[in-house]
Amino acid sequence: MKSVLSLFSILLLSTIIFTGCGEPEPYHYPNYKIIKPEVTCQPKRANIQELLLSSLGKPYVWAEEGPDAFDCSGLTYNIYGSMGMKIPRTASEQAKMGKRVAFQNLHYGDLIFFGSTNKRSTRINHVGIYLGDGWFAHASSKDRKVKYSHFDKEPQYLKRMKLCRRYLSKNERGRYMNCDAPLKKMKITSNRYTTPWKTGMKLPRKAVP
């Protein structure tokens, strides 16, 4: 009888544990857990364009990397990750990786990194994706959405620019995944264990907590 009760207790405990593990943690702002994007396409500029178009207008939410909301580096992390290219999650870490290119040599899909207007400062706090002819896409904390910007229309971004990086070669046959400095290790998870911000949820009052 005791063995039957013991077996029943073990089965009951296992059910409770596995039931609890089956539910992802509910969303709390900010959600700093990094969710790995699903690989859906090949590394091509046409796919960068398609992924950007599908994200355009989606809300800016700090620490989110999609699919319904993004911060600046979450957008770039998601787009390149969706093409199977593993890049760091934060803008400061993304700026360490890839081939450094001059502003006048930028090509579609290259990343542009921004900081303060202080020319002596090297701190990176924003990133965008270059589109050509002075246009770039980014998740803007000011406008609280993914949008297009132009350097002539918003000249403050030109004053804030620090450096530019290329991950995908012009002919799309090569990838520049080298690093100028050691990258910080970041724990990656999936939406099986945590809940990202979803459409219909209330937007945080402050863009940056």
Short mmCIF file of C-alpha atoms in Angstrom, two decimals:
data_model
loop_
_atom_site.label_atom_id
_atom_site.label_comp_id
_atom_site.label_asym_id
_atom_site.label_seq_id
_atom_site.Cartn_x
_atom_site.Cartn_y
_atom_site.Cartn_z
CA MET A 1 0.00 0.00 0.00
CA LYS A 2 2.81 2.37 0.91
CA SER A 3 4.56 1.69 -2.39
CA VAL A 4 1.34 2.50 -4.27
CA LEU A 5 0.97 5.80 -2.37
CA SER A 6 4.61 6.66 -3.00
CA LEU A 7 4.20 5.99 -6.71
CA PHE A 8 1.03 8.11 -6.76
CA SER A 9 2.86 10.97 -5.01
CA ILE A 10 5.72 10.84 -7.51
CA LEU A 11 3.30 10.89 -10.45
CA LEU A 12 1.35 13.79 -8.93
CA LEU A 13 4.53 15.78 -8.31
CA SER A 14 5.77 15.11 -11.85
CA THR A 15 2.46 16.31 -13.27
CA ILE A 16 2.67 19.56 -11.29
CA ILE A 17 6.27 20.17 -12.32
CA PHE A 18 5.73 19.49 -16.03
CA THR A 19 2.48 21.47 -16.08
CA GLY A 20 4.30 24.45 -14.59
CA CYS A 21 7.19 24.12 -17.03
CA GLY A 22 4.78 23.98 -19.95
CA GLU A 23 3.59 27.57 -19.43
CA PRO A 24 5.90 30.45 -20.37
CA GLU A 25 6.50 33.19 -17.83
CA PRO A 26 3.97 36.01 -18.23
CA TYR A 27 5.14 39.28 -19.76
CA HIS A 28 6.60 41.90 -17.42
CA TYR A 29 8.09 45.21 -18.56
CA PRO A 30 10.93 45.24 -19.33
CA ASN A 31 11.49 41.66 -20.44
CA TYR A 32 15.27 41.28 -20.62
CA LYS A 33 15.14 37.63 -21.67
CA ILE A 34 16.51 37.29 -25.20
CA ILE A 35 14.27 35.28 -27.52
CA LYS A 36 16.04 33.66 -30.45
CA PRO A 37 14.26 34.44 -33.75
CA GLU A 38 13.11 31.63 -35.99
CA VAL A 39 15.16 31.24 -39.17
CA THR A 40 12.72 31.86 -42.02
CA CYS A 41 14.86 32.85 -45.01
CA GLN A 42 18.33 33.10 -46.55
CA PRO A 43 20.77 36.03 -46.04
CA LYS A 44 19.76 38.29 -48.94
CA ARG A 45 19.02 41.99 -49.20
CA ALA A 46 15.62 41.26 -50.70
CA ASN A 47 14.81 39.38 -47.51
CA ILE A 48 16.08 42.26 -45.35
CA GLN A 49 13.66 44.51 -47.24
CA GLU A 50 10.78 42.07 -46.80
CA LEU A 51 11.45 41.65 -43.09
CA LEU A 52 11.68 45.41 -42.61
CA LEU A 53 8.40 45.99 -44.43
CA SER A 54 6.67 43.44 -42.20
CA SER A 55 7.98 45.27 -39.10
CA LEU A 56 7.38 48.85 -40.23
CA GLY A 57 5.04 50.74 -37.89
CA LYS A 58 5.24 48.17 -35.10
CA PRO A 59 5.68 49.72 -31.64
CA TYR A 60 8.95 50.47 -29.90
CA VAL A 61 9.16 48.56 -26.63
CA TRP A 62 12.41 48.51 -24.67
CA ALA A 63 14.18 45.10 -24.55
CA GLU A 64 11.88 43.51 -27.16
CA GLU A 65 13.15 41.68 -30.25
CA GLY A 66 9.82 40.92 -31.88
CA PRO A 67 7.79 39.70 -33.48
CA ASP A 68 5.23 42.34 -32.40
CA ALA A 69 7.48 45.01 -30.87
CA PHE A 70 11.13 46.00 -31.01
CA ASP A 71 13.78 48.21 -29.57
CA CYS A 72 16.51 49.43 -31.92
CA SER A 73 18.95 46.54 -31.54
CA GLY A 74 16.08 44.07 -31.17
CA LEU A 75 15.01 44.95 -34.71
CA THR A 76 18.47 44.34 -36.20
CA TYR A 77 18.92 41.20 -34.07
CA ASN A 78 15.60 39.85 -35.34
CA ILE A 79 16.17 40.64 -39.01
CA TYR A 80 19.63 39.13 -39.23
CA GLY A 81 18.64 36.25 -36.96
CA SER A 82 15.66 35.47 -39.19
CA MET A 83 18.18 35.00 -42.01
CA GLY A 84 20.27 32.60 -39.92
CA MET A 85 22.98 35.13 -39.07
CA LYS A 86 23.77 35.12 -35.36
CA ILE A 87 24.65 38.59 -34.13
CA PRO A 88 24.76 40.05 -30.59
CA ARG A 89 21.58 41.40 -29.03
CA THR A 90 22.62 44.91 -27.97
CA ALA A 91 23.73 47.83 -30.13
CA SER A 92 27.05 48.23 -28.31
CA GLU A 93 27.90 44.57 -28.92
CA GLN A 94 26.66 44.61 -32.52
CA ALA A 95 29.03 47.51 -33.16
CA LYS A 96 32.01 45.25 -32.35
CA MET A 97 31.13 42.80 -35.10
CA GLY A 98 31.40 42.79 -38.89
CA LYS A 99 33.40 44.77 -41.41
CA ARG A 100 33.82 48.45 -40.66
CA VAL A 101 32.83 50.65 -43.61
CA ALA A 102 32.89 54.40 -44.23
CA PHE A 103 29.61 56.30 -44.39
CA GLN A 104 30.11 57.13 -48.08
CA ASN A 105 30.54 53.42 -48.85
CA LEU A 106 27.37 52.21 -47.14
CA HIS A 107 25.30 49.57 -48.91
CA TYR A 108 21.75 48.36 -48.35
CA GLY A 109 21.53 46.35 -45.13
CA ASP A 110 24.63 47.78 -43.45
CA LEU A 111 24.21 48.86 -39.84
CA ILE A 112 24.74 52.43 -38.64
CA PHE A 113 25.58 53.02 -34.99
CA PHE A 114 24.82 56.18 -33.07
CA GLY A 115 25.75 57.76 -29.76
CA SER A 116 25.75 61.27 -28.34
CA THR A 117 26.71 64.39 -30.28
CA ASN A 118 29.93 64.53 -28.23
CA LYS A 119 32.59 63.57 -30.77
CA ARG A 120 34.91 62.28 -28.05
CA SER A 121 32.35 59.80 -26.77
CA THR A 122 32.49 56.28 -28.23
CA ARG A 123 29.43 54.98 -26.38
CA ILE A 124 26.83 53.36 -28.64
CA ASN A 125 23.14 53.73 -27.76
CA HIS A 126 21.26 53.34 -31.05
CA VAL A 127 21.41 51.38 -34.31
CA GLY A 128 19.68 51.56 -37.68
CA ILE A 129 19.73 49.70 -41.01
CA TYR A 130 20.91 51.63 -44.06
CA LEU A 131 18.58 51.58 -47.08
CA GLY A 132 20.34 53.82 -49.57
CA ASP A 133 20.18 57.47 -50.69
CA GLY A 134 20.40 58.74 -47.12
CA TRP A 135 17.50 56.61 -45.81
CA PHE A 136 17.69 54.18 -42.90
CA ALA A 137 15.22 52.13 -40.87
CA HIS A 138 15.19 51.92 -37.09
CA ALA A 139 13.04 51.36 -34.04
CA SER A 140 12.72 54.89 -32.69
CA SER A 141 12.22 55.44 -28.96
CA LYS A 142 11.22 59.05 -29.71
CA ASP A 143 8.46 58.14 -32.16
CA ARG A 144 7.73 54.84 -30.37
CA LYS A 145 7.67 52.77 -33.57
CA VAL A 146 9.72 51.19 -36.36
CA LYS A 147 10.13 53.85 -39.03
CA TYR A 148 12.17 55.21 -41.90
CA SER A 149 14.35 58.29 -41.40
CA HIS A 150 16.47 60.43 -43.72
CA PHE A 151 19.69 62.15 -42.72
CA ASP A 152 18.70 65.38 -44.49
CA LYS A 153 15.31 65.54 -42.78
CA GLU A 154 16.66 64.52 -39.35
CA PRO A 155 20.23 65.87 -39.32
CA GLN A 156 20.70 65.12 -35.62
CA TYR A 157 21.38 61.50 -36.58
CA LEU A 158 24.32 62.51 -38.74
CA LYS A 159 25.77 64.38 -35.75
CA ARG A 160 25.29 61.31 -33.56
CA MET A 161 26.80 58.77 -35.97
CA LYS A 162 29.79 56.84 -34.56
CA LEU A 163 30.54 54.01 -37.01
CA CYS A 164 29.06 51.71 -39.66
CA ARG A 165 29.29 47.93 -40.00
CA ARG A 166 28.66 45.38 -42.76
CA TYR A 167 27.66 41.78 -42.02
CA LEU A 168 26.74 40.65 -45.53
CA SER A 169 29.05 41.17 -48.54
CA LYS A 170 27.80 43.09 -51.57
CA ASN A 171 27.54 39.92 -53.65
CA GLU A 172 25.82 38.14 -50.72
CA ARG A 173 28.31 35.27 -50.90
CA GLY A 174 30.36 36.28 -47.88
CA ARG A 175 29.57 37.08 -44.27
CA TYR A 176 31.65 39.31 -42.04
CA MET A 177 31.18 37.77 -38.59
CA ASN A 178 34.54 38.68 -37.10
CA CYS A 179 34.77 40.74 -33.90
CA ASP A 180 37.06 43.63 -32.98
CA ALA A 181 36.71 42.91 -29.27
CA PRO A 182 35.45 40.08 -27.05
CA LEU A 183 31.67 39.79 -26.97
CA LYS A 184 29.69 39.45 -23.77
CA LYS A 185 27.99 36.09 -23.36
CA MET A 186 24.22 36.41 -23.35
CA LYS A 187 21.72 33.72 -22.45
CA ILE A 188 19.27 32.99 -25.27
CA THR A 189 15.83 31.47 -24.70
CA SER A 190 12.60 30.91 -26.65
CA ASN A 191 8.97 31.92 -26.27
CA ARG A 192 8.40 28.50 -24.74
CA TYR A 193 9.83 29.88 -21.51
CA THR A 194 9.01 33.57 -21.64
CA THR A 195 6.31 35.79 -23.14
CA PRO A 196 7.32 38.72 -25.37
CA TRP A 197 5.22 41.87 -25.72
CA LYS A 198 2.21 41.07 -27.92
CA THR A 199 -0.20 43.15 -29.94
CA GLY A 200 -3.10 44.14 -27.70
CA MET A 201 -0.97 44.58 -24.59
CA LYS A 202 -0.72 48.02 -23.04
CA LEU A 203 2.30 50.04 -24.15
CA PRO A 204 4.67 51.14 -21.35
CA ARG A 205 4.33 54.79 -20.37
CA LYS A 206 8.07 55.37 -20.73
CA ALA A 207 9.93 54.26 -23.84
CA VAL A 208 13.09 53.73 -21.81
CA PRO A 209 12.61 52.43 -18.22
#
